[in-house]
Amino acid sequence: MIGIIGGTHILEIDVLHDVKEKVVETPYGIAEVDLGLIDGIEIVLIQRHGKKQDRPPHRINHAANFYAFKKLGVKYVVGMGSVGCLREEIELPALIVPDDYIDFYSGTTVYNDKLVHVTPGFSENVRKALIIAGKNVPNLIDKGVYFQTRGPRLETKAEIRVIKEWADCVGMTAASEATVAKELKLEYAVVCTMDNYAHGIKDVTIDYEEIRRKAKENADLCLDVVGKAVRVIWDEYINKKY
Ligand code: HPA
C-alpha cells in the first residue's frame, strides 16, 4: 500500500477507485482514511484538513495521520501541497518538489514523552519518484527549501522579506508531515503547486479565496504527477523483481 496525503487540491475530487472509508484509531487520536485504487495499486488517502474541511493547519493531527499510514502497512507517502512562491523570477503556475525545509515554530512531533531527536529531511526515494513522474511538466522545480509558517493566517510582508532570504516557497503543513514521517520511519516527500506569489513578492494583493481557486485550477496537474509517482514507487521500490 502507498499513502497519499493532500489538502485543498483534493477536496471534492474523486482521487481513488473503489473507495472504502475507514476510521483508524491511533495513540494520538483518530484518523479518517480512504482506501482505494489508483492504476490498480492499493492506496491509503488522507485529507489533511479533514473530510469536512474543518481542520486549519495549526490543528491538523499530523501524528495521528502518519501513525494511521504506518498501522495500515504503508511505507511510502506522497504529499500534495499548496504554497506561496518566494521567487519573483519563477513564472506561475509551477510545481516544486522541495529537498529541504525550515520549521522553527510548529514543534510537531510524535515524541512528547520520550527523548528522541531524529535527523529530519524529505525522502530522496519519494522525491526521485515525483521528479521522474513530472519529467514532462515544463514548470517543475526539482529542489528548493520549503518554509513552514504556523498559519492559519498568511504572512506579513515583513515576514516574507525575511523568509525569502532562506527559502523558495512557503506553506503551512509539509515540514510537520516530513518530521513525523521521519519519526515513524516512513518515507515522505511532497509536490507543491505554487499558487500565488507570497505577500509582497509582487505588487498584488493576495487573499485566501484566490489562492484556493488557483490551487483547484492546478490540482489536475499535481494529481497527474502524484498518480504517476505512485506507479514509479510501486514498480521501483515495492514490486521490484530481481
Ligand atoms: N503562504 C502560506 N501558505 C500558502 C501560501 C502562502 O502564500 N499559498 C498557499 N499556501
Coordinates of C-alpha atoms and ligand atoms in Angstrom, one line a residue:
M1 CA 0.0 0.0 0.0
I2 CA 1.1 3.5 -0.8
G3 CA 0.0 6.6 1.1
I4 CA -1.2 9.9 -0.3
I5 CA -1.9 13.0 1.8
G6 CA -3.4 16.1 0.3
G7 CA -5.3 19.2 1.2
T8 CA -7.0 21.9 -0.9
H9 CA -6.3 20.1 -4.2
I10 CA -8.3 17.0 -3.5
L11 CA -11.4 18.5 -2.0
E12 CA -14.4 17.4 -3.9
I13 CA -12.3 15.3 -6.3
D14 CA -12.5 11.5 -6.6
V15 CA -8.9 10.5 -6.5
L16 CA -9.4 6.8 -5.9
H17 CA -11.4 4.0 -7.5
D18 CA -13.4 1.5 -5.3
V19 CA -13.2 3.7 -2.2
K20 CA -13.8 2.4 1.3
E21 CA -13.9 4.8 4.2
K22 CA -12.2 3.8 7.4
V23 CA -11.6 5.4 10.8
V24 CA -8.2 4.4 12.2
E25 CA -7.5 4.6 15.9
T26 CA -4.0 5.6 16.9
P27 CA -2.3 6.6 20.2
Y28 CA -2.6 10.2 19.1
G29 CA -6.3 10.2 18.2
I30 CA -8.3 9.0 15.2
A31 CA -7.5 9.4 11.5
E32 CA -10.1 9.3 8.8
V33 CA -8.8 7.5 5.7
D34 CA -10.0 6.3 2.3
L35 CA -8.8 3.0 1.0
G36 CA -8.9 2.5 -2.8
L37 CA -7.0 2.1 -6.0
I38 CA -5.0 4.2 -8.5
D39 CA -3.9 2.4 -11.6
G40 CA -4.7 -0.9 -9.8
I41 CA -2.3 0.0 -6.9
E42 CA -3.7 0.0 -3.3
I43 CA -3.7 3.5 -1.8
V44 CA -4.4 4.9 1.6
L45 CA -5.6 8.5 1.1
I46 CA -5.8 11.1 3.9
Q47 CA -7.4 14.6 3.6
R48 CA -5.2 16.5 6.0
H49 CA -7.9 19.2 6.6
G50 CA -10.4 16.5 7.4
K51 CA -13.3 15.3 5.3
K52 CA -15.4 18.2 6.5
Q53 CA -12.6 20.7 5.8
D54 CA -12.7 21.8 9.4
R55 CA -9.1 21.4 10.4
P56 CA -7.0 24.5 9.9
P57 CA -3.2 23.9 9.5
H58 CA -2.3 24.5 13.1
R59 CA -4.9 22.0 14.3
I60 CA -4.0 19.1 12.0
N61 CA -3.2 15.9 13.9
H62 CA -0.1 15.0 11.9
A63 CA 0.9 12.3 14.4
A64 CA -2.4 10.5 14.0
N65 CA -2.4 10.8 10.2
F66 CA 1.0 9.3 9.8
Y67 CA 0.6 6.7 12.5
A68 CA -2.5 5.6 10.6
F69 CA -0.4 5.2 7.5
K70 CA 2.0 3.1 9.4
K71 CA -0.7 1.0 11.1
L72 CA -2.2 0.2 7.7
G73 CA 1.2 -1.1 6.4
V74 CA 2.2 2.0 4.3
K75 CA 5.9 2.7 3.9
Y76 CA 5.9 5.4 1.2
V77 CA 3.8 8.5 1.4
V78 CA 3.4 11.1 -1.3
G79 CA 2.2 14.5 -0.2
M80 CA 0.5 17.3 -2.2
G81 CA 0.6 20.9 -1.0
S82 CA -0.2 24.4 -2.0
V83 CA 2.5 27.0 -1.4
G84 CA 3.3 30.6 -2.0
C85 CA 6.2 31.3 -4.3
L86 CA 9.1 33.3 -2.8
R87 CA 11.0 33.9 -6.0
E88 CA 9.6 36.6 -8.3
E89 CA 11.5 35.3 -11.3
I90 CA 9.5 32.0 -11.3
E91 CA 6.6 32.0 -13.7
L92 CA 3.3 30.7 -12.2
P93 CA 1.8 28.2 -12.1
A94 CA 4.7 26.0 -11.3
L95 CA 5.3 22.8 -9.3
I96 CA 8.1 22.3 -6.8
V97 CA 9.4 19.2 -5.1
P98 CA 11.4 20.7 -2.2
D99 CA 14.5 19.0 -0.9
D100 CA 14.7 20.6 2.5
Y101 CA 12.6 22.6 4.9
I102 CA 12.6 25.1 7.7
D103 CA 10.2 24.8 10.6
F104 CA 11.0 27.0 13.5
Y105 CA 7.6 27.2 15.0
S106 CA 5.4 24.1 14.8
G107 CA 7.1 21.8 17.4
T108 CA 5.3 18.9 15.7
T109 CA 6.5 15.5 16.9
V110 CA 5.3 12.1 17.9
Y111 CA 7.8 12.1 20.8
N112 CA 6.2 14.0 23.6
D113 CA 7.1 11.5 26.3
K114 CA 10.4 10.1 25.1
L115 CA 13.8 11.7 24.5
V116 CA 14.4 11.1 20.8
H117 CA 15.9 13.5 18.3
V118 CA 15.5 12.4 14.7
T119 CA 17.6 13.9 11.8
P120 CA 14.9 15.5 9.6
G121 CA 14.5 15.6 5.9
F122 CA 12.4 14.5 2.9
S123 CA 12.7 11.0 1.5
E124 CA 15.1 11.1 -1.5
N125 CA 13.3 7.9 -2.8
V126 CA 9.9 9.6 -2.9
R127 CA 11.4 12.8 -4.3
K128 CA 13.0 10.9 -7.1
A129 CA 9.7 9.2 -7.9
L130 CA 8.0 12.6 -8.1
I131 CA 10.7 14.1 -10.3
I132 CA 10.5 11.1 -12.7
A133 CA 6.7 11.3 -12.7
G134 CA 6.9 15.0 -13.5
K135 CA 9.6 14.9 -16.2
N136 CA 7.2 16.2 -18.9
V137 CA 5.9 19.1 -16.8
P138 CA 7.7 22.2 -18.1
N139 CA 7.5 24.2 -14.9
L140 CA 8.6 21.6 -12.3
I141 CA 11.3 22.7 -10.0
D142 CA 13.1 19.7 -8.6
K143 CA 14.6 21.2 -5.5
G144 CA 14.2 24.1 -3.1
V145 CA 13.6 25.0 0.5
Y146 CA 10.1 24.9 2.0
F147 CA 9.5 27.3 4.8
Q148 CA 6.6 26.4 7.1
T149 CA 4.6 29.0 8.9
R150 CA 2.2 28.2 11.6
G151 CA -0.9 29.6 10.0
P152 CA -3.8 29.9 9.7
R153 CA -3.1 33.5 8.8
L154 CA -1.0 34.3 5.8
E155 CA 2.4 36.0 6.3
T156 CA 3.0 39.7 6.6
K157 CA 5.1 41.5 4.0
A158 CA 7.9 41.9 6.6
E159 CA 7.9 38.2 7.4
I160 CA 8.2 37.4 3.7
R161 CA 11.1 39.7 3.3
V162 CA 12.9 37.6 6.0
I163 CA 11.7 34.2 4.8
K164 CA 12.6 34.8 1.2
E165 CA 16.3 35.0 2.1
W166 CA 16.2 31.4 3.2
A167 CA 13.6 29.6 1.2
D168 CA 11.9 29.2 -2.2
C169 CA 8.3 28.5 -1.1
V170 CA 6.1 29.0 1.9
G171 CA 3.4 26.7 3.2
M172 CA 1.8 25.5 6.5
T173 CA 2.0 21.7 6.6
A174 CA 4.7 19.8 4.7
A175 CA 7.5 20.3 7.2
S176 CA 5.4 18.9 10.0
E177 CA 4.5 16.0 7.9
A178 CA 8.1 15.3 7.0
T179 CA 9.1 15.4 10.6
V180 CA 6.5 12.9 11.9
A181 CA 7.1 10.7 8.9
K182 CA 10.8 10.5 9.7
E183 CA 10.0 9.9 13.4
L184 CA 7.7 7.0 12.4
K185 CA 10.3 5.7 9.8
L186 CA 8.1 6.4 6.8
E187 CA 9.4 7.7 3.5
Y188 CA 7.7 11.0 2.6
A189 CA 8.1 13.8 0.1
V190 CA 5.8 16.4 -1.3
V191 CA 4.9 18.0 -4.6
C192 CA 3.6 21.5 -4.2
T193 CA 1.7 23.8 -6.6
M194 CA 3.0 27.4 -6.4
D195 CA -0.4 29.0 -6.5
N196 CA 0.5 32.6 -5.6
Y197 CA 3.4 34.9 -5.0
A198 CA 3.9 35.2 -1.3
H199 CA 2.7 38.5 0.3
G200 CA 4.7 41.4 -1.1
I201 CA 6.8 39.4 -3.6
K202 CA 4.8 41.2 -6.4
D203 CA 2.8 44.3 -6.2
V204 CA -0.5 42.4 -5.9
T205 CA -2.9 41.8 -3.0
I206 CA -3.1 38.2 -2.0
D207 CA -6.2 36.6 -0.5
Y208 CA -7.1 33.1 0.6
E209 CA -10.1 32.7 -1.7
E210 CA -7.9 33.5 -4.7
I211 CA -5.2 31.0 -3.5
R212 CA -7.8 28.3 -3.1
R213 CA -9.2 29.0 -6.6
K214 CA -5.7 28.7 -8.1
A215 CA -5.0 25.5 -6.1
K216 CA -8.1 24.0 -7.6
E217 CA -7.0 25.1 -11.1
N218 CA -3.6 23.4 -10.6
A219 CA -5.0 20.3 -8.9
D220 CA -5.2 18.2 -12.1
L221 CA -1.5 18.7 -12.9
C222 CA -0.5 17.9 -9.4
L223 CA -2.7 14.8 -9.3
D224 CA -1.3 13.6 -12.6
V225 CA 2.2 13.8 -11.2
V226 CA 1.1 12.0 -8.0
G227 CA -0.6 9.2 -9.9
K228 CA 2.5 8.6 -12.0
A229 CA 4.7 8.8 -8.9
V230 CA 2.6 6.1 -7.2
R231 CA 3.3 3.8 -10.3
V232 CA 7.1 4.6 -10.1
I233 CA 7.2 3.8 -6.3
W234 CA 5.3 0.6 -6.9
D235 CA 7.5 -0.6 -9.8
E236 CA 10.8 0.6 -8.5
Y237 CA 10.7 0.1 -4.7
I238 CA 7.9 -2.2 -3.8
N239 CA 7.3 -4.7 -6.6
K240 CA 10.9 -4.9 -7.8
K241 CA 11.5 -8.4 -9.0
Y242 CA 15.2 -9.4 -9.4
Ligands
HPA1 N1 1.6 31.4 2.4 C1 1.4 30.3 3.2 N2 0.8 29.2 2.8 C2 0.4 29.2 1.5 C3 0.5 30.3 0.7 C4 1.2 31.5 1.2 O1 1.3 32.5 0.5 N3 -0.1 30.0 -0.5 C5 -0.5 28.7 -0.4 N4 -0.3 28.2 0.8

